[in-house]
């Protein structure tokens, strides 16, 4: 049972801090167990607060889940959605890779949550997937405008194929770890995955001067 929410322990009277702790605890439980088997009592115990405080801040479990959903969508937007670098000396593909690695390294619980939601085909999973498609489409359109994509690419699958590769990795990373010398989320293995994935996408979809 998940209990480590990775947050500090401010006084319950500190409303913003207690709200964040409750939301983060709920995120961990919902990612691991799903909504049906997660109770407000579990979340309160993990956050180190009373169930009354949970109800005071969020009212119902449905409201708490919606707060978690909003947080997850915000993290995805802030991490991934801004336009890619455009300076000639910069590499927009590396920019995308940096963002995905940041998500994997620093927002593990969010990755767990979106992986479960998408695999279970929940309503929030649909919202998350569609948001990621929109973000990825905008990135690939920018790359196309910069002349960095191959001319013969299917305009839909130039977005969906790399996204499927990344999301498949998110969902299967515990299984991937069984076939690696150390866990997938260690810095060395994340860098190894990044290099391999960039090579696959680079050969299949990109044309970058100075890159073999």
C-alpha positions as protocol buffer text, in pm:
chain_id: "A"
residue {
  index: 1
  type: UNK
  ca { x: 0 y: 0 z: 0 }
}
residue {
  index: 2
  type: UNK
  ca { x: 147 y: 339 z: -96 }
}
residue {
  index: 3
  type: UNK
  ca { x: 214 y: 569 z: 196 }
}
residue {
  index: 4
  type: UNK
  ca { x: 513 y: 784 z: 95 }
}
residue {
  index: 5
  type: UNK
  ca { x: 380 y: 1092 z: -76 }
}
residue {
  index: 6
  type: UNK
  ca { x: 716 y: 1264 z: -92 }
}
residue {
  index: 7
  type: UNK
  ca { x: 601 y: 1589 z: 68 }
}
residue {
  index: 8
  type: UNK
  ca { x: 701 y: 1792 z: 370 }
}
residue {
  index: 9
  type: UNK
  ca { x: 493 y: 1793 z: 688 }
}
residue {
  index: 10
  type: UNK
  ca { x: 369 y: 2146 z: 749 }
}
residue {
  index: 11
  type: UNK
  ca { x: 117 y: 2220 z: 1020 }
}
residue {
  index: 12
  type: UNK
  ca { x: -244 y: 2136 z: 931 }
}
residue {
  index: 13
  type: UNK
  ca { x: -332 y: 2499 z: 994 }
}
residue {
  index: 14
  type: UNK
  ca { x: -125 y: 2597 z: 689 }
}
residue {
  index: 15
  type: UNK
  ca { x: -405 y: 2560 z: 438 }
}
residue {
  index: 16
  type: UNK
  ca { x: -212 y: 2575 z: 107 }
}
residue {
  index: 17
  type: UNK
  ca { x: 47 y: 2323 z: 231 }
}
residue {
  index: 18
  type: UNK
  ca { x: -215 y: 2083 z: 369 }
}
residue {
  index: 19
  type: UNK
  ca { x: -413 y: 2099 z: 45 }
}
residue {
  index: 20
  type: UNK
  ca { x: -102 y: 2009 z: -152 }
}
residue {
  index: 21
  type: UNK
  ca { x: -16 y: 1721 z: 82 }
}
residue {
  index: 22
  type: UNK
  ca { x: -369 y: 1580 z: 57 }
}
residue {
  index: 23
  type: UNK
  ca { x: -371 y: 1612 z: -321 }
}
residue {
  index: 24
  type: UNK
  ca { x: -27 y: 1451 z: -352 }
}
residue {
  index: 25
  type: UNK
  ca { x: -130 y: 1163 z: -126 }
}
residue {
  index: 26
  type: UNK
  ca { x: -444 y: 1111 z: -334 }
}
residue {
  index: 27
  type: UNK
  ca { x: -236 y: 1114 z: -652 }
}
residue {
  index: 28
  type: UNK
  ca { x: -18 y: 830 z: -523 }
}
residue {
  index: 29
  type: UNK
  ca { x: -313 y: 617 z: -412 }
}
residue {
  index: 30
  type: UNK
  ca { x: -519 y: 677 z: -725 }
}
residue {
  index: 31
  type: UNK
  ca { x: -223 y: 589 z: -947 }
}
residue {
  index: 32
  type: UNK
  ca { x: -157 y: 267 z: -754 }
}
residue {
  index: 33
  type: UNK
  ca { x: -510 y: 152 z: -666 }
}
residue {
  index: 34
  type: UNK
  ca { x: -760 y: 339 z: -880 }
}
residue {
  index: 35
  type: UNK
  ca { x: -1055 y: 545 z: -761 }
}
residue {
  index: 36
  type: UNK
  ca { x: -1284 y: 266 z: -643 }
}
residue {
  index: 37
  type: UNK
  ca { x: -1047 y: 128 z: -378 }
}
residue {
  index: 38
  type: UNK
  ca { x: -906 y: 462 z: -262 }
}
residue {
  index: 39
  type: UNK
  ca { x: -1082 y: 611 z: 40 }
}
residue {
  index: 40
  type: UNK
  ca { x: -1061 y: 952 z: 200 }
}
residue {
  index: 41
  type: UNK
  ca { x: -940 y: 779 z: 517 }
}
residue {
  index: 42
  type: UNK
  ca { x: -642 y: 630 z: 331 }
}
residue {
  index: 43
  type: UNK
  ca { x: -555 y: 966 z: 183 }
}
residue {
  index: 44
  type: UNK
  ca { x: -586 y: 1144 z: 517 }
}
residue {
  index: 45
  type: UNK
  ca { x: -362 y: 891 z: 693 }
}
residue {
  index: 46
  type: UNK
  ca { x: -96 y: 913 z: 421 }
}
residue {
  index: 47
  type: UNK
  ca { x: -106 y: 1294 z: 423 }
}
residue {
  index: 48
  type: UNK
  ca { x: -84 y: 1302 z: 803 }
}
residue {
  index: 49
  type: UNK
  ca { x: -407 y: 1497 z: 846 }
}
residue {
  index: 50
  type: UNK
  ca { x: -754 y: 1427 z: 979 }
}
residue {
  index: 51
  type: UNK
  ca { x: -1029 y: 1304 z: 751 }
}
residue {
  index: 52
  type: UNK
  ca { x: -1222 y: 1611 z: 861 }
}
residue {
  index: 53
  type: UNK
  ca { x: -956 y: 1836 z: 710 }
}
residue {
  index: 54
  type: UNK
  ca { x: -975 y: 1642 z: 383 }
}
residue {
  index: 55
  type: UNK
  ca { x: -1351 y: 1695 z: 378 }
}
residue {
  index: 56
  type: UNK
  ca { x: -1308 y: 2059 z: 476 }
}
residue {
  index: 57
  type: UNK
  ca { x: -1080 y: 2129 z: 179 }
}
residue {
  index: 58
  type: UNK
  ca { x: -1239 y: 1904 z: -83 }
}
residue {
  index: 59
  type: UNK
  ca { x: -1583 y: 1802 z: 42 }
}
residue {
  index: 60
  type: UNK
  ca { x: -1615 y: 1471 z: -143 }
}
residue {
  index: 61
  type: UNK
  ca { x: -1390 y: 1209 z: -299 }
}
residue {
  index: 62
  type: UNK
  ca { x: -1514 y: 1318 z: -641 }
}
residue {
  index: 63
  type: UNK
  ca { x: -1393 y: 1673 z: -576 }
}
residue {
  index: 64
  type: UNK
  ca { x: -1056 y: 1544 z: -457 }
}
residue {
  index: 65
  type: UNK
  ca { x: -1019 y: 1332 z: -769 }
}
residue {
  index: 66
  type: UNK
  ca { x: -1102 y: 1633 z: -985 }
}
residue {
  index: 67
  type: UNK
  ca { x: -833 y: 1832 z: -804 }
}
residue {
  index: 68
  type: UNK
  ca { x: -584 y: 1555 z: -880 }
}
residue {
  index: 69
  type: UNK
  ca { x: -694 y: 1553 z: -1244 }
}
residue {
  index: 70
  type: UNK
  ca { x: -646 y: 1929 z: -1270 }
}
residue {
  index: 71
  type: UNK
  ca { x: -300 y: 1899 z: -1113 }
}
residue {
  index: 72
  type: UNK
  ca { x: -196 y: 1625 z: -1355 }
}
residue {
  index: 73
  type: UNK
  ca { x: -313 y: 1821 z: -1658 }
}
residue {
  index: 74
  type: UNK
  ca { x: -132 y: 2131 z: -1529 }
}
residue {
  index: 75
  type: UNK
  ca { x: 194 y: 1938 z: -1486 }
}
residue {
  index: 76
  type: UNK
  ca { x: 166 y: 1799 z: -1839 }
}
residue {
  index: 77
  type: UNK
  ca { x: 94 y: 2142 z: -1983 }
}
residue {
  index: 78
  type: UNK
  ca { x: 373 y: 2319 z: -1795 }
}
residue {
  index: 79
  type: UNK
  ca { x: 626 y: 2047 z: -1872 }
}
residue {
  index: 80
  type: UNK
  ca { x: 543 y: 1972 z: -2236 }
}
residue {
  index: 81
  type: UNK
  ca { x: 320 y: 2229 z: -2401 }
}
residue {
  index: 82
  type: UNK
  ca { x: 536 y: 2538 z: -2458 }
}
residue {
  index: 83
  type: UNK
  ca { x: 669 y: 2587 z: -2814 }
}
residue {
  index: 84
  type: UNK
  ca { x: 998 y: 2419 z: -2897 }
}
residue {
  index: 85
  type: UNK
  ca { x: 1325 y: 2608 z: -2929 }
}
residue {
  index: 86
  type: UNK
  ca { x: 1369 y: 2783 z: -3264 }
}
residue {
  index: 87
  type: UNK
  ca { x: 1726 y: 2914 z: -3258 }
}
residue {
  index: 88
  type: UNK
  ca { x: 1937 y: 2762 z: -3538 }
}
residue {
  index: 89
  type: UNK
  ca { x: 2202 y: 2646 z: -3293 }
}
residue {
  index: 90
  type: UNK
  ca { x: 1946 y: 2463 z: -3077 }
}
residue {
  index: 91
  type: UNK
  ca { x: 1795 y: 2122 z: -3136 }
}
residue {
  index: 92
  type: UNK
  ca { x: 1415 y: 2112 z: -3097 }
}
residue {
  index: 93
  type: UNK
  ca { x: 1416 y: 1732 z: -3090 }
}
residue {
  index: 94
  type: UNK
  ca { x: 1652 y: 1736 z: -2793 }
}
residue {
  index: 95
  type: UNK
  ca { x: 1420 y: 1994 z: -2637 }
}
residue {
  index: 96
  type: UNK
  ca { x: 1130 y: 1746 z: -2656 }
}
residue {
  index: 97
  type: UNK
  ca { x: 1349 y: 1471 z: -2512 }
}
residue {
  index: 98
  type: UNK
  ca { x: 1455 y: 1695 z: -2223 }
}
residue {
  index: 99
  type: UNK
  ca { x: 1090 y: 1758 z: -2136 }
}
residue {
  index: 100
  type: UNK
  ca { x: 995 y: 1391 z: -2139 }
}
residue {
  index: 101
  type: UNK
  ca { x: 1295 y: 1299 z: -1924 }
}
residue {
  index: 102
  type: UNK
  ca { x: 1202 y: 1578 z: -1680 }
}
residue {
  index: 103
  type: UNK
  ca { x: 853 y: 1433 z: -1653 }
}
residue {
  index: 104
  type: UNK
  ca { x: 987 y: 1082 z: -1590 }
}
residue {
  index: 105
  type: UNK
  ca { x: 1252 y: 1192 z: -1342 }
}
residue {
  index: 106
  type: UNK
  ca { x: 1068 y: 1455 z: -1139 }
}
residue {
  index: 107
  type: UNK
  ca { x: 699 y: 1369 z: -1174 }
}
residue {
  index: 108
  type: UNK
  ca { x: 697 y: 993 z: -1131 }
}
residue {
  index: 109
  type: UNK
  ca { x: 357 y: 986 z: -962 }
}
residue {
  index: 110
  type: UNK
  ca { x: 206 y: 1187 z: -1247 }
}
residue {
  index: 111
  type: UNK
  ca { x: 347 y: 940 z: -1498 }
}
residue {
  index: 112
  type: UNK
  ca { x: 203 y: 654 z: -1290 }
}
residue {
  index: 113
  type: UNK
  ca { x: -134 y: 827 z: -1284 }
}
residue {
  index: 114
  type: UNK
  ca { x: -156 y: 897 z: -1656 }
}
residue {
  index: 115
  type: UNK
  ca { x: -33 y: 546 z: -1736 }
}
residue {
  index: 116
  type: UNK
  ca { x: -312 y: 388 z: -1532 }
}
residue {
  index: 117
  type: UNK
  ca { x: -575 y: 630 z: -1660 }
}
residue {
  index: 118
  type: UNK
  ca { x: -488 y: 571 z: -2025 }
}
residue {
  index: 119
  type: UNK
  ca { x: -455 y: 193 z: -1988 }
}
residue {
  index: 120
  type: UNK
  ca { x: -790 y: 176 z: -1804 }
}
residue {
  index: 121
  type: UNK
  ca { x: -956 y: 403 z: -2063 }
}
residue {
  index: 122
  type: UNK
  ca { x: -1111 y: 620 z: -1793 }
}
residue {
  index: 123
  type: UNK
  ca { x: -1267 y: 959 z: -1877 }
}
residue {
  index: 124
  type: UNK
  ca { x: -959 y: 1139 z: -1743 }
}
residue {
  index: 125
  type: UNK
  ca { x: -744 y: 898 z: -1943 }
}
residue {
  index: 126
  type: UNK
  ca { x: -925 y: 1011 z: -2257 }
}
residue {
  index: 127
  type: UNK
  ca { x: -874 y: 1376 z: -2162 }
}
residue {
  index: 128
  type: UNK
  ca { x: -505 y: 1318 z: -2096 }
}
residue {
  index: 129
  type: UNK
  ca { x: -450 y: 1127 z: -2420 }
}
residue {
  index: 130
  type: UNK
  ca { x: -628 y: 1393 z: -2625 }
}
residue {
  index: 131
  type: UNK
  ca { x: -427 y: 1668 z: -2454 }
}
residue {
  index: 132
  type: UNK
  ca { x: -103 y: 1484 z: -2535 }
}
residue {
  index: 133
  type: UNK
  ca { x: -212 y: 1439 z: -2897 }
}
residue {
  index: 134
  type: UNK
  ca { x: -277 y: 1813 z: -2922 }
}
residue {
  index: 135
  type: UNK
  ca { x: 60 y: 1900 z: -2767 }
}
residue {
  index: 136
  type: UNK
  ca { x: 243 y: 1649 z: -2989 }
}
residue {
  index: 137
  type: UNK
  ca { x: 61 y: 1770 z: -3301 }
}
residue {
  index: 138
  type: UNK
  ca { x: 168 y: 2128 z: -3234 }
}
residue {
  index: 139
  type: UNK
  ca { x: 529 y: 2018 z: -3182 }
}
residue {
  index: 140
  type: UNK
  ca { x: 539 y: 1814 z: -3501 }
}
residue {
  index: 141
  type: UNK
  ca { x: 377 y: 2094 z: -3700 }
}
residue {
  index: 142
  type: UNK
  ca { x: 652 y: 2325 z: -3574 }
}
residue {
  index: 143
  type: UNK
  ca { x: 920 y: 2074 z: -3673 }
}
residue {
  index: 144
  type: UNK
  ca { x: 758 y: 2043 z: -4016 }
}
residue {
  index: 145
  type: UNK
  ca { x: 751 y: 2422 z: -4058 }
}
residue {
  index: 146
  type: UNK
  ca { x: 1123 y: 2430 z: -3972 }
}
residue {
  index: 147
  type: UNK
  ca { x: 1195 y: 2175 z: -4245 }
}
residue {
  index: 148
  type: UNK
  ca { x: 1302 y: 1907 z: -3998 }
}
residue {
  index: 149
  type: UNK
  ca { x: 1056 y: 1633 z: -4092 }
}
residue {
  index: 150
  type: UNK
  ca { x: 1071 y: 1394 z: -4384 }
}
residue {
  index: 151
  type: UNK
  ca { x: 846 y: 1500 z: -4669 }
}
residue {
  index: 152
  type: UNK
  ca { x: 673 y: 1163 z: -4708 }
}
residue {
  index: 153
  type: UNK
  ca { x: 539 y: 1130 z: -4354 }
}
residue {
  index: 154
  type: UNK
  ca { x: 173 y: 1060 z: -4290 }
}
residue {
  index: 155
  type: UNK
  ca { x: 59 y: 1387 z: -4121 }
}
residue {
  index: 156
  type: UNK
  ca { x: -143 y: 1202 z: -3857 }
}
residue {
  index: 157
  type: UNK
  ca { x: 100 y: 924 z: -3777 }
}
residue {
  index: 158
  type: UNK
  ca { x: 398 y: 1156 z: -3757 }
}
residue {
  index: 159
  type: UNK
  ca { x: 229 y: 1260 z: -3430 }
}
residue {
  index: 160
  type: UNK
  ca { x: 68 y: 935 z: -3317 }
}
residue {
  index: 161
  type: UNK
  ca { x: 361 y: 698 z: -3374 }
}
residue {
  index: 162
  type: UNK
  ca { x: 618 y: 877 z: -3152 }
}
residue {
  index: 163
  type: UNK
  ca { x: 347 y: 942 z: -2892 }
}
residue {
  index: 164
  type: UNK
  ca { x: 262 y: 572 z: -2886 }
}
residue {
  index: 165
  type: UNK
  ca { x: 629 y: 490 z: -2837 }
}
residue {
  index: 166
  type: UNK
  ca { x: 658 y: 724 z: -2539 }
}
residue {
  index: 167
  type: UNK
  ca { x: 328 y: 628 z: -2374 }
}
residue {
  index: 168
  type: UNK
  ca { x: 404 y: 260 z: -2422 }
}
residue {
  index: 169
  type: UNK
  ca { x: 728 y: 316 z: -2236 }
}
residue {
  index: 170
  type: UNK
  ca { x: 544 y: 499 z: -1957 }
}
residue {
  index: 171
  type: UNK
  ca { x: 297 y: 215 z: -1911 }
}
residue {
  index: 172
  type: UNK
  ca { x: 547 y: -70 z: -1941 }
}
residue {
  index: 173
  type: UNK
  ca { x: 846 y: 75 z: -1759 }
}
residue {
  index: 174
  type: UNK
  ca { x: 824 y: -167 z: -1464 }
}
residue {
  index: 175
  type: UNK
  ca { x: 846 y: -454 z: -1714 }
}
residue {
  index: 176
  type: UNK
  ca { x: 1128 y: -281 z: -1899 }
}
residue {
  index: 177
  type: UNK
  ca { x: 1322 y: -263 z: -1573 }
}
residue {
  index: 178
  type: UNK
  ca { x: 1326 y: -643 z: -1556 }
}
residue {
  index: 179
  type: UNK
  ca { x: 1529 y: -648 z: -1878 }
}
residue {
  index: 180
  type: UNK
  ca { x: 1772 y: -373 z: -1785 }
}
residue {
  index: 181
  type: UNK
  ca { x: 2082 y: -384 z: -1563 }
}
residue {
  index: 182
  type: UNK
  ca { x: 1918 y: -137 z: -1324 }
}
residue {
  index: 183
  type: UNK
  ca { x: 1571 y: 19 z: -1286 }
}
residue {
  index: 184
  type: UNK
  ca { x: 1440 y: 215 z: -1582 }
}
residue {
  index: 185
  type: UNK
  ca { x: 1407 y: 537 z: -1381 }
}
residue {
  index: 186
  type: UNK
  ca { x: 1774 y: 559 z: -1283 }
}
residue {
  index: 187
  type: UNK
  ca { x: 1963 y: 846 z: -1455 }
}
residue {
  index: 188
  type: UNK
  ca { x: 2178 y: 611 z: -1663 }
}
residue {
  index: 189
  type: UNK
  ca { x: 1882 y: 412 z: -1794 }
}
residue {
  index: 190
  type: UNK
  ca { x: 1674 y: 721 z: -1866 }
}
residue {
  index: 191
  type: UNK
  ca { x: 1961 y: 860 z: -2071 }
}
residue {
  index: 192
  type: UNK
  ca { x: 2000 y: 526 z: -2248 }
}
residue {
  index: 193
  type: UNK
  ca { x: 1629 y: 523 z: -2336 }
}
residue {
  index: 194
  type: UNK
  ca { x: 1645 y: 884 z: -2447 }
}
residue {
  index: 195
  type: UNK
  ca { x: 1934 y: 814 z: -2685 }
}
residue {
  index: 196
  type: UNK
  ca { x: 1770 y: 503 z: -2829 }
}
residue {
  index: 197
  type: UNK
  ca { x: 1436 y: 677 z: -2877 }
}
residue {
  index: 198
  type: UNK
  ca { x: 1592 y: 983 z: -3038 }
}
residue {
  index: 199
  type: UNK
  ca { x: 1776 y: 753 z: -3278 }
}
residue {
  index: 200
  type: UNK
  ca { x: 1456 y: 570 z: -3374 }
}
residue {
  index: 201
  type: UNK
  ca { x: 1259 y: 891 z: -3434 }
}
residue {
  index: 202
  type: UNK
  ca { x: 1553 y: 1066 z: -3595 }
}
residue {
  index: 203
  type: UNK
  ca { x: 1605 y: 794 z: -3855 }
}
residue {
  index: 204
  type: UNK
  ca { x: 1235 y: 737 z: -3916 }
}
residue {
  index: 205
  type: UNK
  ca { x: 1085 y: 1085 z: -3918 }
}
residue {
  index: 206
  type: UNK
  ca { x: 1347 y: 1360 z: -3915 }
}
residue {
  index: 207
  type: UNK
  ca { x: 1605 y: 1519 z: -4136 }
}
residue {
  index: 208
  type: UNK
  ca { x: 1849 y: 1717 z: -3929 }
}
residue {
  index: 209
  type: UNK
  ca { x: 2161 y: 1873 z: -4083 }
}
residue {
  index: 210
  type: UNK
  ca { x: 2469 y: 1748 z: -3908 }
}
residue {
  index: 211
  type: UNK
  ca { x: 2297 y: 1440 z: -3760 }
}
residue {
  index: 212
  type: UNK
  ca { x: 2361 y: 1094 z: -3897 }
}
